[in-house]
Amino acid sequence: MLKLMTRILLWNFKIPDDEKGHDLNLFCVPKHYEEDLDRVIIPHGLIMDRTERLARNIVQDMGGCHIVALCVLKGGYTFFADLLDYMKALNQNIDKSVPLTVDFIRLKSYCDDQSLVDVKVMGGDELSALTGKDIVETGRTMQTLLSLLNKHNPKIVKVVSLLVKRTQKSSGYRPDYIGFEVPDKFLVGYALDYNEYFRDLSHICILNENGREKYKK
């Protein structure tokens, strides 16, 4: 009988509450967003390096077992794609590769700068296909989706999230794999949006009051 050994990644990259970030002038930022952002808090290059390390840890932990990688749209798609690229590269260069298939689901959890009380599951393929599989899930809002997934009896569910925010609103839930632990600020970029804007921003930045007002619904 195969005994799958997994470990939870307990350490992560912590960005302190007093982190001032980096001046926008040091980076390439779309001109139409320059007046809407305070600072760059996580540059794109650092995101990519951290994502590569997460991919390595996941591949090592899964022990060659089949993974269904479930992407949470829309905010998770860029991180998901980059994470899979690194996992595929590792698969081609190690003796014990990981069989990998992909699925997608969409959650709606934000309106303006306030998190909605109810998380809406929108779309997604037939989740019964996940029965008995190992899942690495990526995205920002997890608990509603986890309860839905567990109804289909997956073998193992592991969650990888690029960002975890330190906030008093937190339920205390911690993903198994964390890219960055960040202050309680409204962050945009790298596919993280504010009312669908800023998904085309490569870096993760702090949204200022001007941006909140300009793109408010």
PDB file of C-alpha atoms in Angstrom:
ATOM      1  CA  MET A   1       0.000   0.000   0.000  1.00  0.00           C
ATOM      2  CA  LEU A   2       1.338   3.392  -0.984  1.00  0.00           C
ATOM      3  CA  LYS A   3       1.837   5.704   1.962  1.00  0.00           C
ATOM      4  CA  LEU A   4       1.914   9.319   0.803  1.00  0.00           C
ATOM      5  CA  MET A   5       4.102  11.469   3.021  1.00  0.00           C
ATOM      6  CA  THR A   6       3.461  15.224   2.884  1.00  0.00           C
ATOM      7  CA  ARG A   7       4.729  18.128   4.920  1.00  0.00           C
ATOM      8  CA  ILE A   8       3.259  21.546   5.528  1.00  0.00           C
ATOM      9  CA  LEU A   9       5.504  24.463   4.673  1.00  0.00           C
ATOM     10  CA  LEU A  10       5.620  26.309   7.980  1.00  0.00           C
ATOM     11  CA  TRP A  11       7.905  29.153   6.972  1.00  0.00           C
ATOM     12  CA  ASN A  12       7.112  31.925   4.534  1.00  0.00           C
ATOM     13  CA  PHE A  13       8.363  35.296   3.336  1.00  0.00           C
ATOM     14  CA  LYS A  14       7.024  37.880   5.811  1.00  0.00           C
ATOM     15  CA  ILE A  15       6.699  41.493   4.712  1.00  0.00           C
ATOM     16  CA  PRO A  16       6.538  43.654   7.869  1.00  0.00           C
ATOM     17  CA  ASP A  17       3.701  46.056   8.609  1.00  0.00           C
ATOM     18  CA  ASP A  18       6.035  49.063   8.381  1.00  0.00           C
ATOM     19  CA  GLU A  19       7.407  48.040   4.979  1.00  0.00           C
ATOM     20  CA  LYS A  20       7.350  51.169   2.816  1.00  0.00           C
ATOM     21  CA  GLY A  21       7.851  49.342  -0.461  1.00  0.00           C
ATOM     22  CA  HIS A  22       9.666  50.770  -3.479  1.00  0.00           C
ATOM     23  CA  ASP A  23       9.254  53.944  -5.498  1.00  0.00           C
ATOM     24  CA  LEU A  24       7.187  53.498  -8.646  1.00  0.00           C
ATOM     25  CA  ASN A  25       9.863  55.287 -10.664  1.00  0.00           C
ATOM     26  CA  LEU A  26      12.202  52.334 -10.169  1.00  0.00           C
ATOM     27  CA  PHE A  27       9.910  50.001 -12.139  1.00  0.00           C
ATOM     28  CA  CYS A  28       7.935  49.780 -15.350  1.00  0.00           C
ATOM     29  CA  VAL A  29       4.338  50.633 -14.385  1.00  0.00           C
ATOM     30  CA  PRO A  30       1.566  51.300 -16.943  1.00  0.00           C
ATOM     31  CA  LYS A  31       1.170  55.051 -17.387  1.00  0.00           C
ATOM     32  CA  HIS A  32      -2.584  54.938 -16.729  1.00  0.00           C
ATOM     33  CA  TYR A  33      -1.967  53.582 -13.208  1.00  0.00           C
ATOM     34  CA  GLU A  34       0.851  55.863 -12.060  1.00  0.00           C
ATOM     35  CA  GLU A  35      -1.436  58.195 -10.071  1.00  0.00           C
ATOM     36  CA  ASP A  36      -3.391  55.322  -8.518  1.00  0.00           C
ATOM     37  CA  LEU A  37      -0.611  53.483  -6.686  1.00  0.00           C
ATOM     38  CA  ASP A  38       1.411  54.323  -3.590  1.00  0.00           C
ATOM     39  CA  ARG A  39       4.379  51.985  -3.874  1.00  0.00           C
ATOM     40  CA  VAL A  40       5.539  48.665  -5.290  1.00  0.00           C
ATOM     41  CA  ILE A  41       5.494  46.230  -2.375  1.00  0.00           C
ATOM     42  CA  ILE A  42       6.535  43.016  -4.206  1.00  0.00           C
ATOM     43  CA  PRO A  43       8.452  43.377  -7.489  1.00  0.00           C
ATOM     44  CA  HIS A  44       7.710  40.900 -10.268  1.00  0.00           C
ATOM     45  CA  GLY A  45      11.158  39.306 -10.134  1.00  0.00           C
ATOM     46  CA  LEU A  46      10.772  38.479  -6.450  1.00  0.00           C
ATOM     47  CA  ILE A  47       7.334  36.956  -7.136  1.00  0.00           C
ATOM     48  CA  MET A  48       8.848  34.689  -9.778  1.00  0.00           C
ATOM     49  CA  ASP A  49      11.734  33.525  -7.585  1.00  0.00           C
ATOM     50  CA  ARG A  50       9.387  32.734  -4.711  1.00  0.00           C
ATOM     51  CA  THR A  51       6.972  30.908  -7.040  1.00  0.00           C
ATOM     52  CA  GLU A  52       9.802  28.733  -8.349  1.00  0.00           C
ATOM     53  CA  ARG A  53      10.668  27.694  -4.791  1.00  0.00           C
ATOM     54  CA  LEU A  54       7.023  26.867  -4.001  1.00  0.00           C
ATOM     55  CA  ALA A  55       6.863  24.692  -7.133  1.00  0.00           C
ATOM     56  CA  ARG A  56       9.940  22.778  -6.002  1.00  0.00           C
ATOM     57  CA  ASN A  57       8.472  22.155  -2.545  1.00  0.00           C
ATOM     58  CA  ILE A  58       5.157  20.940  -3.979  1.00  0.00           C
ATOM     59  CA  VAL A  59       6.792  18.519  -6.421  1.00  0.00           C
ATOM     60  CA  GLN A  60       8.975  17.111  -3.646  1.00  0.00           C
ATOM     61  CA  ASP A  61       6.066  16.714  -1.235  1.00  0.00           C
ATOM     62  CA  MET A  62       3.668  14.996  -3.631  1.00  0.00           C
ATOM     63  CA  GLY A  63       6.010  12.053  -4.052  1.00  0.00           C
ATOM     64  CA  GLY A  64       5.121  11.318  -7.686  1.00  0.00           C
ATOM     65  CA  CYS A  65       1.346  11.060  -7.089  1.00  0.00           C
ATOM     66  CA  HIS A  66      -1.206  12.398  -9.571  1.00  0.00           C
ATOM     67  CA  ILE A  67      -2.132  16.024  -8.889  1.00  0.00           C
ATOM     68  CA  VAL A  68      -5.217  17.883 -10.104  1.00  0.00           C
ATOM     69  CA  ALA A  69      -4.158  21.537  -9.990  1.00  0.00           C
ATOM     70  CA  LEU A  70      -7.283  23.632  -9.441  1.00  0.00           C
ATOM     71  CA  CYS A  71      -7.009  27.316 -10.318  1.00  0.00           C
ATOM     72  CA  VAL A  72      -9.241  29.879  -8.635  1.00  0.00           C
ATOM     73  CA  LEU A  73     -10.153  32.525 -11.224  1.00  0.00           C
ATOM     74  CA  LYS A  74      -9.677  35.349 -11.806  1.00  0.00           C
ATOM     75  CA  GLY A  75      -7.165  36.547  -9.228  1.00  0.00           C
ATOM     76  CA  GLY A  76      -5.220  33.295  -9.171  1.00  0.00           C
ATOM     77  CA  TYR A  77      -4.651  32.754 -12.878  1.00  0.00           C
ATOM     78  CA  THR A  78      -1.263  34.464 -13.287  1.00  0.00           C
ATOM     79  CA  PHE A  79       0.246  32.825 -10.211  1.00  0.00           C
ATOM     80  CA  PHE A  80      -1.276  29.504 -11.256  1.00  0.00           C
ATOM     81  CA  ALA A  81       0.212  29.668 -14.744  1.00  0.00           C
ATOM     82  CA  ASP A  82       3.666  30.603 -13.476  1.00  0.00           C
ATOM     83  CA  LEU A  83       3.555  27.932 -10.764  1.00  0.00           C
ATOM     84  CA  LEU A  84       2.624  25.255 -13.319  1.00  0.00           C
ATOM     85  CA  ASP A  85       5.398  26.370 -15.656  1.00  0.00           C
ATOM     86  CA  TYR A  86       7.942  25.834 -12.897  1.00  0.00           C
ATOM     87  CA  MET A  87       6.406  22.481 -11.941  1.00  0.00           C
ATOM     88  CA  LYS A  88       6.521  21.323 -15.577  1.00  0.00           C
ATOM     89  CA  ALA A  89      10.162  22.371 -15.847  1.00  0.00           C
ATOM     90  CA  LEU A  90      10.965  20.357 -12.718  1.00  0.00           C
ATOM     91  CA  ASN A  91       9.079  17.354 -14.109  1.00  0.00           C
ATOM     92  CA  GLN A  92      11.407  17.313 -17.103  1.00  0.00           C
ATOM     93  CA  ASN A  93      14.571  17.345 -15.010  1.00  0.00           C
ATOM     94  CA  ILE A  94      13.994  15.003 -12.052  1.00  0.00           C
ATOM     95  CA  ASP A  95      13.851  11.225 -11.728  1.00  0.00           C
ATOM     96  CA  LYS A  96      10.505  11.177  -9.869  1.00  0.00           C
ATOM     97  CA  SER A  97       8.105  13.390 -11.820  1.00  0.00           C
ATOM     98  CA  VAL A  98       4.544  14.332 -10.846  1.00  0.00           C
ATOM     99  CA  PRO A  99       1.552  13.503 -13.139  1.00  0.00           C
ATOM    100  CA  LEU A 100      -0.340  16.769 -13.446  1.00  0.00           C
ATOM    101  CA  THR A 101      -3.785  17.730 -14.774  1.00  0.00           C
ATOM    102  CA  VAL A 102      -5.562  21.078 -14.592  1.00  0.00           C
ATOM    103  CA  ASP A 103      -9.047  22.384 -13.754  1.00  0.00           C
ATOM    104  CA  PHE A 104     -10.571  25.813 -13.082  1.00  0.00           C
ATOM    105  CA  ILE A 105     -13.205  27.420 -10.865  1.00  0.00           C
ATOM    106  CA  ARG A 106     -14.194  31.024 -10.240  1.00  0.00           C
ATOM    107  CA  LEU A 107     -14.990  32.619  -6.875  1.00  0.00           C
ATOM    108  CA  LYS A 108     -16.384  36.112  -6.391  1.00  0.00           C
ATOM    109  CA  SER A 109     -15.279  37.473  -3.027  1.00  0.00           C
ATOM    110  CA  TYR A 110     -14.590  41.228  -3.400  1.00  0.00           C
ATOM    111  CA  CYS A 111     -16.666  44.256  -4.286  1.00  0.00           C
ATOM    112  CA  ASP A 112     -14.815  47.588  -4.208  1.00  0.00           C
ATOM    113  CA  ASP A 113     -12.347  47.358  -1.299  1.00  0.00           C
ATOM    114  CA  GLN A 114     -14.607  45.337   1.008  1.00  0.00           C
ATOM    115  CA  SER A 115     -14.582  41.549   1.214  1.00  0.00           C
ATOM    116  CA  LEU A 116     -18.074  40.164   0.742  1.00  0.00           C
ATOM    117  CA  VAL A 117     -19.560  38.108   3.560  1.00  0.00           C
ATOM    118  CA  ASP A 118     -20.748  35.425   1.132  1.00  0.00           C
ATOM    119  CA  VAL A 119     -18.347  33.904  -1.344  1.00  0.00           C
ATOM    120  CA  LYS A 120     -20.028  33.018  -4.631  1.00  0.00           C
ATOM    121  CA  VAL A 121     -18.878  29.976  -6.610  1.00  0.00           C
ATOM    122  CA  MET A 122     -19.238  30.787 -10.297  1.00  0.00           C
ATOM    123  CA  GLY A 123     -18.701  28.129 -12.940  1.00  0.00           C
ATOM    124  CA  GLY A 124     -16.129  25.362 -12.855  1.00  0.00           C
ATOM    125  CA  ASP A 125     -16.146  21.874 -14.329  1.00  0.00           C
ATOM    126  CA  GLU A 126     -17.730  18.813 -12.746  1.00  0.00           C
ATOM    127  CA  LEU A 127     -15.997  18.494  -9.361  1.00  0.00           C
ATOM    128  CA  SER A 128     -16.866  14.810  -8.975  1.00  0.00           C
ATOM    129  CA  ALA A 129     -13.949  14.169 -11.343  1.00  0.00           C
ATOM    130  CA  LEU A 130     -11.665  15.066  -8.433  1.00  0.00           C
ATOM    131  CA  THR A 131     -12.692  12.040  -6.358  1.00  0.00           C
ATOM    132  CA  GLY A 132      -9.655  10.183  -5.074  1.00  0.00           C
ATOM    133  CA  LYS A 133      -7.144  12.682  -6.485  1.00  0.00           C
ATOM    134  CA  ASP A 134      -4.499  14.866  -4.847  1.00  0.00           C
ATOM    135  CA  ILE A 135      -5.251  18.559  -5.292  1.00  0.00           C
ATOM    136  CA  VAL A 136      -3.014  21.613  -5.128  1.00  0.00           C
ATOM    137  CA  GLU A 137      -5.305  24.620  -5.130  1.00  0.00           C
ATOM    138  CA  THR A 138      -4.319  28.223  -5.716  1.00  0.00           C
ATOM    139  CA  GLY A 139      -6.286  31.391  -5.005  1.00  0.00           C
ATOM    140  CA  ARG A 140      -7.244  33.897  -2.323  1.00  0.00           C
ATOM    141  CA  THR A 141     -10.563  32.776  -0.822  1.00  0.00           C
ATOM    142  CA  MET A 142     -10.458  29.177   0.327  1.00  0.00           C
ATOM    143  CA  GLN A 143     -12.827  28.040   3.011  1.00  0.00           C
ATOM    144  CA  THR A 144     -16.027  27.991   0.943  1.00  0.00           C
ATOM    145  CA  LEU A 145     -14.268  26.123  -1.842  1.00  0.00           C
ATOM    146  CA  LEU A 146     -12.644  23.648   0.550  1.00  0.00           C
ATOM    147  CA  SER A 147     -16.009  22.643   1.970  1.00  0.00           C
ATOM    148  CA  LEU A 148     -17.294  22.129  -1.567  1.00  0.00           C
ATOM    149  CA  LEU A 149     -14.277  20.055  -2.615  1.00  0.00           C
ATOM    150  CA  ASN A 150     -14.419  17.813   0.438  1.00  0.00           C
ATOM    151  CA  LYS A 151     -17.923  16.674  -0.536  1.00  0.00           C
ATOM    152  CA  HIS A 152     -16.286  14.871  -3.474  1.00  0.00           C
ATOM    153  CA  ASN A 153     -13.830  12.938  -1.282  1.00  0.00           C
ATOM    154  CA  PRO A 154     -10.475  13.871  -2.781  1.00  0.00           C
ATOM    155  CA  LYS A 155      -7.566  11.846  -1.425  1.00  0.00           C
ATOM    156  CA  ILE A 156      -5.654  14.908  -0.273  1.00  0.00           C
ATOM    157  CA  VAL A 157      -6.267  18.658  -0.583  1.00  0.00           C
ATOM    158  CA  LYS A 158      -3.325  21.048  -0.339  1.00  0.00           C
ATOM    159  CA  VAL A 159      -3.654  24.793  -0.726  1.00  0.00           C
ATOM    160  CA  VAL A 160      -0.982  27.094  -2.121  1.00  0.00           C
ATOM    161  CA  SER A 161      -1.564  30.834  -1.942  1.00  0.00           C
ATOM    162  CA  LEU A 162       0.788  33.528  -3.136  1.00  0.00           C
ATOM    163  CA  LEU A 163      -0.407  35.989  -0.486  1.00  0.00           C
ATOM    164  CA  VAL A 164      -1.727  35.717   3.056  1.00  0.00           C
ATOM    165  CA  LYS A 165      -2.801  38.967   4.656  1.00  0.00           C
ATOM    166  CA  ARG A 166      -2.315  39.728   8.351  1.00  0.00           C
ATOM    167  CA  THR A 167      -5.718  41.072   9.372  1.00  0.00           C
ATOM    168  CA  GLN A 168      -8.042  41.015  12.364  1.00  0.00           C
ATOM    169  CA  LYS A 169     -10.767  39.801   9.992  1.00  0.00           C
ATOM    170  CA  SER A 170      -8.907  36.552   9.424  1.00  0.00           C
ATOM    171  CA  SER A 171     -10.589  33.299  10.483  1.00  0.00           C
ATOM    172  CA  GLY A 172      -7.167  31.892  11.344  1.00  0.00           C
ATOM    173  CA  TYR A 173      -7.021  29.562   8.345  1.00  0.00           C
ATOM    174  CA  ARG A 174      -3.515  29.049   6.926  1.00  0.00           C
ATOM    175  CA  PRO A 175      -2.743  27.530   3.516  1.00  0.00           C
ATOM    176  CA  ASP A 176      -0.260  24.672   3.304  1.00  0.00           C
ATOM    177  CA  TYR A 177       2.070  26.689   1.087  1.00  0.00           C
ATOM    178  CA  ILE A 178       2.435  30.467   1.375  1.00  0.00           C
ATOM    179  CA  GLY A 179       4.377  32.768  -0.896  1.00  0.00           C
ATOM    180  CA  PHE A 180       4.297  36.012   1.073  1.00  0.00           C
ATOM    181  CA  GLU A 181       2.689  37.107   4.334  1.00  0.00           C
ATOM    182  CA  VAL A 182       1.695  40.740   3.786  1.00  0.00           C
ATOM    183  CA  PRO A 183       0.352  43.714   5.811  1.00  0.00           C
ATOM    184  CA  ASP A 184      -3.343  44.559   5.897  1.00  0.00           C
ATOM    185  CA  LYS A 185      -3.289  46.831   2.850  1.00  0.00           C
ATOM    186  CA  PHE A 186      -5.333  46.637  -0.346  1.00  0.00           C
ATOM    187  CA  LEU A 187      -2.942  45.173  -2.902  1.00  0.00           C
ATOM    188  CA  VAL A 188      -3.327  45.065  -6.675  1.00  0.00           C
ATOM    189  CA  GLY A 189      -1.327  43.749  -9.594  1.00  0.00           C
ATOM    190  CA  TYR A 190      -0.093  40.368 -10.827  1.00  0.00           C
ATOM    191  CA  ALA A 191      -3.763  39.579 -11.683  1.00  0.00           C
ATOM    192  CA  LEU A 192      -5.074  40.893  -8.326  1.00  0.00           C
ATOM    193  CA  ASP A 193      -7.750  43.424  -9.169  1.00  0.00           C
ATOM    194  CA  TYR A 194      -9.837  46.286  -7.877  1.00  0.00           C
ATOM    195  CA  ASN A 195     -13.185  46.075  -9.677  1.00  0.00           C
ATOM    196  CA  GLU A 196     -11.435  44.284 -12.574  1.00  0.00           C
ATOM    197  CA  TYR A 197      -8.702  46.936 -12.971  1.00  0.00           C
ATOM    198  CA  PHE A 198      -4.949  46.425 -12.330  1.00  0.00           C
ATOM    199  CA  ARG A 199      -4.830  42.818 -13.584  1.00  0.00           C
ATOM    200  CA  ASP A 200      -2.435  44.079 -16.270  1.00  0.00           C
ATOM    201  CA  LEU A 201       0.088  45.278 -13.659  1.00  0.00           C
ATOM    202  CA  SER A 202       3.149  42.998 -13.323  1.00  0.00           C
ATOM    203  CA  HIS A 203       4.194  44.013  -9.799  1.00  0.00           C
ATOM    204  CA  ILE A 204       2.120  43.812  -6.613  1.00  0.00           C
ATOM    205  CA  CYS A 205       1.441  47.364  -5.456  1.00  0.00           C
ATOM    206  CA  ILE A 206      -0.432  49.270  -2.772  1.00  0.00           C
ATOM    207  CA  LEU A 207      -3.585  50.960  -4.086  1.00  0.00           C
ATOM    208  CA  ASN A 208      -3.960  54.598  -2.995  1.00  0.00           C
ATOM    209  CA  GLU A 209      -7.095  56.624  -2.283  1.00  0.00           C
ATOM    210  CA  ASN A 210      -7.068  58.177  -5.722  1.00  0.00           C
ATOM    211  CA  GLY A 211      -7.185  54.726  -7.307  1.00  0.00           C
ATOM    212  CA  ARG A 212      -9.978  53.584  -5.024  1.00  0.00           C
ATOM    213  CA  GLU A 213     -12.088  56.582  -5.910  1.00  0.00           C
ATOM    214  CA  LYS A 214     -11.346  56.507  -9.657  1.00  0.00           C
ATOM    215  CA  TYR A 215     -12.272  52.838 -10.124  1.00  0.00           C
ATOM    216  CA  LYS A 216     -15.030  52.601  -7.537  1.00  0.00           C
ATOM    217  CA  LYS A 217     -18.271  51.096  -8.836  1.00  0.00           C
TER     218      LYS A 217
END
